[in-house]
Short mmCIF file of C-alpha atoms in Angstrom, two decimals:
data_model
loop_
_atom_site.label_atom_id
_atom_site.label_comp_id
_atom_site.label_asym_id
_atom_site.label_seq_id
_atom_site.Cartn_x
_atom_site.Cartn_y
_atom_site.Cartn_z
CA UNK S 27 148.79 238.97 -34.84
CA UNK S 28 152.17 240.20 -35.38
CA UNK S 29 155.71 239.66 -33.91
CA UNK S 30 156.46 241.81 -30.47
CA UNK S 31 158.29 244.85 -31.10
CA UNK S 32 161.39 245.34 -28.87
CA UNK S 33 160.55 245.64 -25.15
CA UNK S 34 160.02 249.30 -23.84
CA UNK S 35 161.37 250.04 -20.35
CA UNK S 36 159.19 251.91 -17.70
CA UNK S 37 159.48 252.18 -14.03
CA UNK S 38 155.57 251.66 -13.41
CA UNK S 39 153.08 249.89 -15.81
CA UNK S 40 149.38 250.65 -15.18
CA UNK S 41 146.74 248.13 -16.41
CA UNK S 42 143.47 249.84 -16.92
CA UNK S 43 143.07 253.83 -17.67
CA UNK S 44 139.86 254.27 -15.48
CA UNK S 45 139.70 256.88 -12.82
CA UNK S 46 141.88 254.22 -10.46
CA UNK S 47 144.47 253.84 -12.93
CA UNK S 48 144.56 257.48 -13.88
CA UNK S 49 145.24 258.49 -10.33
CA UNK S 50 148.10 255.58 -9.88
CA UNK S 51 149.75 257.08 -13.12
CA UNK S 52 149.21 260.75 -11.64
CA UNK S 53 151.22 259.95 -8.44
CA UNK S 54 153.75 258.01 -9.76
CA UNK S 55 154.43 260.55 -12.73
CA UNK S 56 154.44 263.28 -9.94
CA UNK S 57 157.11 261.31 -8.20
CA UNK S 58 159.14 261.35 -11.48
CA UNK S 59 158.71 257.63 -12.28
CA UNK S 60 158.31 256.96 -15.82
CA UNK S 61 154.74 255.50 -16.62
CA UNK S 62 152.82 253.75 -19.31
CA UNK S 63 149.13 252.74 -18.94
CA UNK S 64 147.16 250.16 -20.96
CA UNK S 65 143.48 250.53 -21.61
CA UNK S 66 141.38 248.33 -23.87
CA UNK S 67 138.43 250.62 -24.16
CA UNK S 68 137.97 254.09 -23.29
CA UNK S 69 140.24 256.19 -21.06
CA UNK S 70 138.06 257.18 -18.23
CA UNK S 71 136.86 253.72 -17.79
CA UNK S 72 133.35 252.54 -16.26
CA UNK S 73 132.74 255.55 -14.23
CA UNK S 74 133.21 258.29 -16.93
CA UNK S 75 130.91 256.31 -19.63
CA UNK S 76 128.71 253.81 -18.05
CA UNK S 77 128.29 254.48 -14.40
CA UNK S 78 128.73 257.22 -11.93
CA UNK S 79 128.66 259.95 -14.59
CA UNK S 80 125.92 258.78 -16.77
CA UNK S 81 123.84 257.61 -14.03
CA UNK S 82 123.69 260.90 -12.21
CA UNK S 83 123.10 262.75 -15.19
CA UNK S 84 120.14 260.57 -15.72
CA UNK S 85 119.15 260.96 -11.95
CA UNK S 86 119.63 264.86 -11.43
CA UNK S 87 116.85 266.05 -13.27
CA UNK S 88 114.38 263.39 -11.71
CA UNK S 89 115.46 264.46 -8.35
CA UNK S 90 115.57 268.17 -8.74
CA UNK S 91 111.91 267.64 -10.38
CA UNK S 92 110.77 265.70 -7.24
CA UNK S 93 112.09 268.40 -4.95
CA UNK S 94 110.70 271.24 -6.97
CA UNK S 95 107.12 269.56 -6.51
CA UNK S 96 107.63 269.62 -2.71
CA UNK S 97 108.38 273.70 -2.62
CA UNK S 98 105.48 276.00 -2.49
CA UNK S 99 105.57 278.17 -5.46
CA UNK S 100 107.22 275.71 -7.54
CA UNK S 101 105.09 272.87 -7.39
CA UNK S 102 102.72 274.02 -10.39
CA UNK S 103 105.74 274.74 -12.65
CA UNK S 104 107.13 271.34 -11.82
CA UNK S 105 104.01 269.56 -12.55
CA UNK S 106 104.65 268.24 -15.96
CA UNK S 107 106.81 265.30 -17.37
CA UNK S 108 110.36 265.72 -17.92
CA UNK S 109 111.87 266.59 -21.27
CA UNK S 110 113.19 262.95 -22.07
CA UNK S 111 115.23 264.10 -25.07
CA UNK S 112 116.61 267.09 -23.13
CA UNK S 113 117.57 264.56 -20.27
CA UNK S 114 119.02 261.84 -22.47
CA UNK S 115 121.37 264.71 -24.36
CA UNK S 116 122.31 266.00 -20.99
CA UNK S 117 123.58 262.44 -20.04
CA UNK S 118 125.23 262.25 -23.60
CA UNK S 119 127.12 265.49 -22.57
CA UNK S 120 128.46 264.16 -19.70
CA UNK S 121 130.14 261.05 -21.16
CA UNK S 122 131.44 263.23 -24.02
CA UNK S 123 129.35 261.15 -26.32
CA UNK S 124 131.56 258.01 -25.50
CA UNK S 125 134.74 259.57 -26.64
CA UNK S 126 137.80 259.95 -24.66
CA UNK S 127 139.68 262.80 -26.42
CA UNK S 128 139.81 264.91 -23.17
CA UNK S 129 140.90 262.06 -20.79
CA UNK S 130 143.53 260.97 -23.38
CA UNK S 131 144.79 264.85 -23.27
CA UNK S 132 144.92 264.60 -19.64
CA UNK S 133 147.14 261.56 -19.71
CA UNK S 134 149.39 263.27 -22.38
CA UNK S 135 149.65 266.34 -19.95
CA UNK S 136 150.89 264.36 -17.01
CA UNK S 137 153.68 262.70 -19.04
CA UNK S 138 152.18 259.27 -18.93
CA UNK S 139 152.77 257.14 -22.08
CA UNK S 140 149.24 255.41 -23.31
CA UNK S 141 148.91 252.08 -24.94
CA UNK S 142 145.76 251.07 -26.60
CA UNK S 143 144.93 247.21 -26.52
CA UNK S 144 144.37 244.29 -24.48
CA UNK S 145 147.10 244.11 -21.66
CA UNK S 146 148.37 240.81 -20.28
CA UNK S 147 150.56 240.00 -17.73
CA UNK S 148 153.66 237.67 -18.97
CA UNK S 149 155.39 236.97 -15.78
CA UNK S 150 157.27 238.95 -13.12
CA UNK S 151 157.04 242.83 -13.95
CA UNK S 152 156.29 242.41 -17.64
CA UNK S 153 153.23 243.23 -19.60
CA UNK S 154 152.11 242.21 -23.29
CA UNK S 155 150.05 244.38 -25.00
CA UNK S 156 147.93 243.41 -28.19
CA UNK S 157 147.14 246.45 -30.00
CA UNK S 158 143.71 247.14 -32.30
CA UNK S 159 145.84 246.06 -35.47
CA UNK S 160 147.11 242.82 -33.72
CA UNK S 161 150.61 244.21 -32.99
CA UNK S 162 152.13 242.93 -29.91
CA UNK S 163 154.11 245.32 -27.70
CA UNK S 164 156.13 244.31 -24.81
CA UNK S 165 156.31 246.75 -21.59
CA UNK S 166 158.86 245.89 -18.73
CA UNK S 167 158.60 247.49 -15.38
CA UNK S 168 161.47 248.26 -13.42
CA UNK S 169 159.51 248.77 -10.22
CA UNK S 170 155.61 247.85 -10.07
CA UNK S 171 152.82 246.72 -12.23
CA UNK S 172 149.41 248.12 -11.02
CA UNK S 173 146.29 246.19 -11.89
CA UNK S 174 143.37 248.66 -12.33
CA UNK S 175 141.12 246.66 -14.52
CA UNK S 176 137.97 247.18 -12.34
CA UNK S 177 135.05 245.10 -12.40
CA UNK S 178 132.09 244.19 -14.71
CA UNK S 179 128.56 242.98 -14.18
CA UNK S 180 127.71 239.79 -13.19
CA UNK S 181 124.82 237.93 -14.54
CA UNK S 182 123.21 234.91 -13.10
CA UNK S 183 123.08 231.27 -14.63
CA UNK S 184 119.85 231.21 -15.95
CA UNK S 185 117.94 229.32 -18.82
CA UNK S 186 117.56 231.68 -21.88
CA UNK S 187 119.42 234.65 -20.47
CA UNK S 188 122.55 234.36 -22.65
CA UNK S 189 120.41 234.73 -26.00
CA UNK S 190 118.01 237.38 -24.39
CA UNK S 191 120.23 240.55 -24.71
CA UNK S 192 119.41 241.67 -21.38
CA UNK S 193 120.62 245.08 -20.00
CA UNK S 194 123.25 245.59 -17.54
CA UNK S 195 124.41 248.72 -15.87
CA UNK S 196 126.25 249.81 -19.24
CA UNK S 197 122.99 249.44 -21.41
CA UNK S 198 120.82 251.08 -18.38
CA UNK S 199 122.92 254.20 -18.35
CA UNK S 200 123.26 254.36 -22.07
CA UNK S 201 120.13 253.61 -23.61
CA UNK S 202 119.07 256.13 -26.13
CA UNK S 203 115.54 255.45 -25.81
CA UNK S 204 112.72 254.92 -22.90
CA UNK S 205 111.85 251.16 -22.64
CA UNK S 206 107.98 251.15 -22.62
CA UNK S 207 108.01 248.52 -19.99
CA UNK S 208 111.35 247.53 -17.78
CA UNK S 209 112.06 244.77 -15.31
CA UNK S 210 114.71 245.49 -13.00
CA UNK S 211 116.29 242.39 -11.10
CA UNK S 212 118.27 243.33 -8.00
CA UNK S 213 117.66 245.34 -5.15
CA UNK S 214 121.29 246.77 -4.80
CA UNK S 215 122.31 250.30 -5.55
CA UNK S 216 122.59 250.09 -9.26
CA UNK S 217 118.85 248.43 -9.15
CA UNK S 218 117.10 251.22 -7.03
CA UNK S 219 118.87 254.11 -8.83
CA UNK S 220 117.91 252.89 -12.47
CA UNK S 221 114.32 252.07 -11.17
CA UNK S 222 114.13 255.38 -10.17
CA UNK S 223 115.41 257.19 -13.29
CA UNK S 224 113.79 255.09 -15.85
CA UNK S 225 110.59 255.20 -13.99
CA UNK S 226 110.54 258.95 -13.98
CA UNK S 227 111.57 259.09 -17.76
CA UNK S 228 108.48 257.28 -18.40
CA UNK S 229 108.92 253.39 -17.96
CA UNK S 230 106.26 250.90 -16.17
CA UNK S 231 108.96 249.52 -13.75
CA UNK S 232 108.91 246.31 -12.09
CA UNK S 233 111.94 245.76 -9.39
CA UNK S 234 112.18 242.26 -8.58
CA UNK S 235 114.23 241.38 -5.39
CA UNK S 236 115.23 237.90 -4.12
CA UNK S 237 115.54 239.25 -0.41
CA UNK S 238 113.29 241.12 1.92
CA UNK S 239 114.20 244.32 0.79
CA UNK S 240 116.28 246.86 -1.15
CA UNK S 241 119.75 248.21 -0.07
CA UNK S 242 120.31 245.00 2.07
CA UNK S 243 123.59 246.19 3.25
CA UNK S 244 122.55 249.42 4.79
CA UNK S 245 120.34 250.44 7.71
CA UNK S 246 116.87 248.54 7.22
CA UNK S 247 114.94 252.11 7.34
CA UNK S 248 117.06 253.09 4.28
CA UNK S 249 115.54 250.48 2.04
CA UNK S 250 112.13 250.91 3.48
CA UNK S 251 111.92 254.49 2.54
CA UNK S 252 113.19 254.14 -0.87
CA UNK S 253 110.62 251.32 -1.48
CA UNK S 254 108.20 253.69 -0.20
CA UNK S 255 108.99 256.17 -2.55
CA UNK S 256 109.53 253.87 -5.64
CA UNK S 257 105.88 252.66 -5.02
CA UNK S 258 104.47 256.09 -4.67
CA UNK S 259 106.13 256.93 -8.05
CA UNK S 260 104.21 254.14 -9.68
CA UNK S 261 106.90 251.54 -9.66
CA UNK S 262 105.95 247.96 -8.80
CA UNK S 263 108.57 246.43 -6.04
CA UNK S 264 108.39 242.69 -5.24
CA UNK S 265 110.36 241.16 -2.70
CA UNK S 266 111.03 237.49 -2.01
CA UNK S 267 111.01 236.40 -5.48
CA UNK S 268 113.30 234.47 -7.75
CA UNK S 269 114.04 233.62 -11.35
CA UNK S 270 113.70 230.62 -13.22
CA UNK S 271 114.43 231.50 -16.97
CA UNK S 272 114.15 234.37 -19.40
CA UNK S 273 112.60 234.01 -22.81
CA UNK S 274 113.15 236.16 -25.75
CA UNK S 275 112.96 235.07 -29.18
CA UNK S 276 115.83 236.05 -31.38
CA UNK S 277 117.07 238.38 -28.81
CA UNK S 278 114.43 241.03 -29.71
CA UNK S 279 110.94 241.98 -29.22
CA UNK S 280 109.72 241.68 -26.06
CA UNK S 281 111.16 239.91 -23.17
CA UNK S 282 109.62 237.52 -20.53
CA UNK S 283 110.80 236.82 -17.09
CA UNK S 284 109.56 233.73 -15.60
CA UNK S 285 109.59 233.20 -11.66
CA UNK S 286 110.08 230.25 -9.67
CA UNK S 287 106.41 229.86 -9.10
CA UNK S 288 105.79 230.11 -12.68
CA UNK S 289 104.38 233.50 -13.14
CA UNK S 290 105.29 235.24 -16.14
CA UNK S 291 106.07 239.03 -16.46
CA UNK S 292 106.55 240.52 -19.95
CA UNK S 293 108.49 243.65 -20.53
CA UNK S 294 110.55 245.44 -23.49
CA UNK S 295 113.90 245.16 -21.54
CA UNK S 296 115.06 243.38 -18.52
CA UNK S 297 118.06 244.92 -16.44
CA UNK S 298 120.23 242.59 -14.40
CA UNK S 299 121.76 244.61 -11.32
CA UNK S 300 122.80 241.59 -9.45
CA UNK S 301 126.33 242.00 -8.71
CA UNK S 302 130.22 242.59 -10.09
CA UNK S 303 132.99 240.32 -10.79
CA UNK S 304 136.39 241.31 -11.24
CA UNK S 305 137.85 241.76 -14.65
CA UNK S 306 140.88 239.78 -14.35
CA UNK S 307 139.85 236.83 -16.37
CA UNK S 308 142.00 237.45 -19.31
CA UNK S 309 145.17 239.56 -17.90
CA UNK S 310 147.59 236.63 -17.69
CA UNK S 311 146.97 236.11 -13.94
CA UNK S 312 148.27 232.58 -14.09
CA UNK S 313 151.66 233.76 -15.51
CA UNK S 314 152.54 234.83 -11.89
CA UNK S 315 150.92 232.22 -9.94
CA UNK S 316 147.23 233.76 -9.55
CA UNK S 317 143.90 232.54 -10.45
CA UNK S 318 142.57 234.30 -13.46
CA UNK S 319 138.68 235.53 -13.06
CA UNK S 320 139.68 236.13 -9.18
CA UNK S 321 139.62 238.93 -6.78
CA UNK S 322 143.03 240.00 -5.74
CA UNK S 323 143.93 240.07 -1.89
CA UNK S 324 146.16 243.19 -0.81
CA UNK S 325 147.61 244.71 1.91
CA UNK S 326 147.18 248.26 3.04
CA UNK S 327 149.14 249.80 0.41
CA UNK S 328 147.27 247.62 -2.26
CA UNK S 329 150.45 245.56 -2.81
CA UNK S 330 149.13 241.77 -3.69
CA UNK S 331 149.58 239.42 -1.01
CA UNK S 332 152.92 237.54 -1.45
CA UNK S 333 154.19 240.11 -4.16
CA UNK S 334 156.80 242.73 -3.85
CA UNK S 335 156.01 244.44 -7.23
CA UNK S 336 152.58 243.63 -8.13
CA UNK S 337 149.71 246.13 -6.98
CA UNK S 338 145.97 245.59 -7.32
CA UNK S 339 143.98 248.83 -6.82
CA UNK S 340 140.19 249.74 -6.99
CA UNK S 341 137.28 247.08 -7.64
CA UNK S 342 139.81 243.87 -8.34
CA UNK S 343 140.66 244.26 -4.64
CA UNK S 344 137.23 243.75 -3.55
CA UNK S 345 137.56 246.07 -0.52
CA UNK S 346 135.12 248.73 -1.60
CA UNK S 347 133.63 248.89 -5.25
CA UNK S 348 133.34 252.64 -5.31
CA UNK S 349 135.05 255.01 -7.59
CA UNK S 350 135.99 257.46 -4.56
CA UNK S 351 137.52 254.52 -2.48
CA UNK S 352 139.48 253.40 -5.90
CA UNK S 353 140.73 256.63 -6.24
CA UNK S 354 141.75 256.92 -2.77
CA UNK S 355 143.61 253.67 -2.87
CA UNK S 356 145.23 254.74 -6.20
CA UNK S 357 146.81 257.81 -4.47
CA UNK S 358 148.24 255.73 -1.51
CA UNK S 359 149.46 253.07 -4.04
CA UNK S 360 151.15 255.47 -6.03
CA UNK S 361 152.72 257.18 -3.13
CA UNK S 362 153.71 253.62 -2.05
CA UNK S 363 155.26 252.62 -5.05
CA UNK S 364 157.25 255.98 -5.23
CA UNK S 365 158.50 255.47 -1.81
CA UNK S 366 159.80 251.79 -2.50
CA UNK S 367 161.12 252.82 -5.97
CA UNK S 368 163.20 255.52 -4.26
CA UNK S 369 164.30 253.35 -1.08
CA UNK S 370 164.14 249.57 -1.28
CA UNK S 371 164.42 249.39 2.54
CA UNK S 372 160.83 250.60 2.79
CA UNK S 373 159.10 247.46 3.90
CA UNK S 374 156.70 245.55 1.58
CA UNK S 375 154.31 244.49 4.24
CA UNK S 376 152.71 246.32 7.10
CA UNK S 377 152.58 249.88 5.47
CA UNK S 378 152.24 252.96 7.55
CA UNK S 379 150.91 256.25 7.80
CA UNK S 380 150.33 257.77 4.32
CA UNK S 381 151.00 254.49 2.55
CA UNK S 382 148.00 252.89 4.23
CA UNK S 383 144.30 252.49 3.30
CA UNK S 384 143.11 252.82 6.47
CA UNK S 385 139.76 254.53 5.42
CA UNK S 386 138.93 251.18 3.54
CA UNK S 387 138.35 249.48 6.72
CA UNK S 388 135.41 251.50 9.02
CA UNK S 389 134.82 254.74 7.11
CA UNK S 390 133.51 254.08 3.61
CA UNK S 391 130.91 256.65 2.64
CA UNK S 392 128.39 256.03 -0.08
CA UNK S 393 125.21 257.68 -1.51
CA UNK S 394 122.60 256.42 -3.26
CA UNK S 395 120.97 258.94 -5.57
CA UNK S 396 117.16 257.80 -5.53
CA UNK S 397 114.15 259.81 -4.20
CA UNK S 398 114.99 260.14 -1.24
CA UNK S 399 118.80 260.20 -1.00
CA UNK S 400 120.50 257.68 0.90
CA UNK S 401 123.81 258.61 2.34
CA UNK S 402 125.97 256.36 4.89
CA UNK S 403 129.46 255.90 6.14
CA UNK S 404 131.13 253.39 8.38
CA UNK S 405 129.23 250.43 10.03
CA UNK S 406 125.27 249.75 10.29
CA UNK S 407 124.23 248.70 13.62
CA UNK S 408 124.06 245.19 12.89
CA UNK S 409 127.41 245.05 11.37
CA UNK S 410 128.91 247.12 14.67
CA UNK S 411 127.24 244.52 16.67
CA UNK S 412 128.47 241.52 14.45
CA UNK S 413 131.90 243.15 15.18
CA UNK S 414 131.87 242.96 18.85
CA UNK S 415 131.40 246.61 19.46
CA UNK S 416 129.09 247.83 22.36
CA UNK S 417 126.85 250.16 20.54
CA UNK S 418 123.86 252.15 20.61
CA UNK S 419 121.55 253.62 17.80
CA UNK S 420 120.28 256.90 18.03
CA UNK S 421 117.64 257.84 15.66
CA UNK S 422 115.95 261.18 14.69
CA UNK S 423 113.41 262.16 12.22
CA UNK S 424 115.08 264.72 10.02
CA UNK S 425 111.79 266.29 8.97
CA UNK S 426 111.46 267.84 12.61
CA UNK S 427 114.81 269.87 11.71
CA UNK S 428 113.85 273.78 10.79
CA UNK S 429 116.20 273.47 7.79
CA UNK S 430 114.45 270.54 6.34
CA UNK S 431 111.16 271.98 6.78
CA UNK S 432 112.48 274.94 4.78
CA UNK S 433 114.24 272.83 2.11
CA UNK S 434 110.71 271.01 0.76
CA UNK S 435 107.48 270.78 2.22
CA UNK S 436 106.45 267.58 4.24
CA UNK S 437 110.43 266.53 4.49
CA UNK S 438 110.37 262.99 5.40
CA UNK S 439 113.57 261.31 6.27
CA UNK S 440 115.76 259.84 9.16
CA UNK S 441 119.11 260.18 10.62
CA UNK S 442 120.87 257.45 12.56
CA UNK S 443 124.24 257.53 14.21
CA UNK S 444 125.65 254.39 15.78
CA UNK S 445 127.53 255.38 19.01
CA UNK S 446 130.51 253.13 20.25
CA UNK S 447 129.30 253.46 24.06
CA UNK S 448 133.00 252.54 25.38
CA UNK S 449 135.09 255.17 23.20
CA UNK S 450 132.16 257.59 22.77
CA UNK S 451 132.85 257.81 19.13
CA UNK S 452 130.72 257.14 16.12
CA UNK S 453 131.02 253.89 14.34
CA UNK S 454 128.69 254.78 11.51
CA UNK S 455 126.11 257.23 10.51
CA UNK S 456 123.08 256.78 7.97
CA UNK S 457 121.06 259.86 6.58
CA UNK S 458 117.80 259.44 4.41
CA UNK S 459 115.78 262.06 2.87
CA UNK S 460 115.99 264.88 0.19
CA UNK S 461 119.48 266.55 -0.08
CA UNK S 462 121.17 264.27 2.41
CA UNK S 463 124.05 263.39 -0.07
CA UNK S 464 125.67 266.88 1.22
CA UNK S 465 125.72 265.80 4.64
CA UNK S 466 127.82 262.95 4.27
CA UNK S 467 131.11 264.18 4.35
CA UNK S 468 130.67 265.84 7.83
CA UNK S 469 129.72 262.19 8.65
CA UNK S 470 132.75 260.70 7.06
CA UNK S 471 135.06 262.92 8.94
CA UNK S 472 133.49 262.30 12.36
CA UNK S 473 133.91 258.49 11.60
CA UNK S 474 137.25 258.72 10.06
CA UNK S 475 138.76 260.88 12.41
CA UNK S 476 137.21 259.20 15.48
CA UNK S 477 135.90 262.38 16.83
CA UNK S 478 134.63 262.07 20.22
CA UNK S 479 131.24 262.90 21.01
CA UNK S 480 132.34 265.62 23.44
CA UNK S 481 134.08 267.31 20.78
CA UNK S 482 131.24 267.07 18.00
CA UNK S 483 129.27 269.30 20.38
CA UNK S 484 131.44 271.91 19.67
CA UNK S 485 130.95 271.49 15.95
CA UNK S 486 128.00 273.94 15.51
CA UNK S 487 125.68 273.58 12.79
CA UNK S 488 124.56 276.38 10.67
CA UNK S 489 120.78 277.37 11.21
CA UNK S 490 118.57 276.84 9.34
CA UNK S 491 120.26 274.00 7.58
CA UNK S 492 119.29 270.39 7.21
CA UNK S 493 122.79 269.73 8.87
CA UNK S 494 120.84 271.02 12.24
CA UNK S 495 120.00 267.26 12.60
CA UNK S 496 123.56 266.87 14.24
CA UNK S 497 122.70 268.75 17.25
CA UNK S 498 119.44 266.93 17.43
CA UNK S 499 121.26 263.64 17.38
CA UNK S 500 123.67 264.50 19.73
CA UNK S 501 120.65 265.78 22.12
CA UNK S 502 118.72 262.49 21.46
CA UNK S 503 122.02 260.65 22.57
CA UNK S 504 122.59 262.56 25.93
CA UNK S 505 118.86 262.67 26.81
CA UNK S 506 117.90 258.92 26.24
#
């Protein structure tokens, strides 16, 4: 390690060049603030190379084939297996073969300065970057430092796991070959999506879930329909099971998962999709009085609690571990940084209007790209009731809508809207079924905009489309 060079001065320093950090830099540069961005891996971050993009590239042909098999005239043509090498090559293309030249070019284009290496806070408004060659560079921020370092896979403490070379979401989305047998541990979004993808690509998949079902944060019927489809596709789904150990000699060859009842399950790979942890363990949190490895508590402009200069944007603040929510936060945080840089009288607490991440509280949308798809926004029925709202769930079988029946033969799905009976607005909406991901933004607008039921009647859905389910939900609400 070499001595630090003279400090460079910037208005804003951003730690992490994933989608969140990129969007903070984009907003601050648009406001005329000089901005440095620090990245220890690939510019573009987790989403571009190991999460959203590669996982959806793997899943898209899976879902397209499943839907084609349900359409008269296409069923026979889609009866064969997927071209595995073509699917993997398609995935590789969407990750730019794990090269970030394009993303670096974009950063250069907006006028941000990229520093490659490991960045650590070193006191107030100061960041020290250790470059790959060991050189130290000091970056001082006149106005703000934004921590956008994201999250990493959280592995449980299990005997034998450390030496077993388990898959996490990174290995699951980047593998260049199909494991003959794959055990997936965890019933959240990553677990069910990767079980769907690798089963369709030829793996014998066993999904192990500690709880009573999958997708536990969503409406119960969502998980039930996904399990039904996984089982029909040939995967084995087991709930209410816990692991005692993992065994793998030398970290290669077959891996054995040992359950707490002594049962042993052998596979070629084991994927742990058991949660996320913030990437704050080695970024100098202690130098500013914060705990290394902790989630960072922020206000609605993403300003860290108790600070007037440190922002935490995206996964690290634990509000919503979703790329689109992180980018939303980044746009608002960038605007808040710019406003406070221009006018020091702008309050550092109680942000307002365009500087408040209000959609983080009750209107977070998410799509699960399984077969069937799941789309949900806002509160589930149970969440709304726990929050003290007087609500009613209104359900409708999406397959009874003409547009759905035309979309695929034998369409089976379910829609639910959670109605606040006092205000007559929607607290949450959930769709499960083929193609429902594209319905979700209409629901997000209704929930985020607190559109009254009386006005939703005048949002006329096109016929014949799946979106006609909106009319059927409103009719059911009226008639029950």
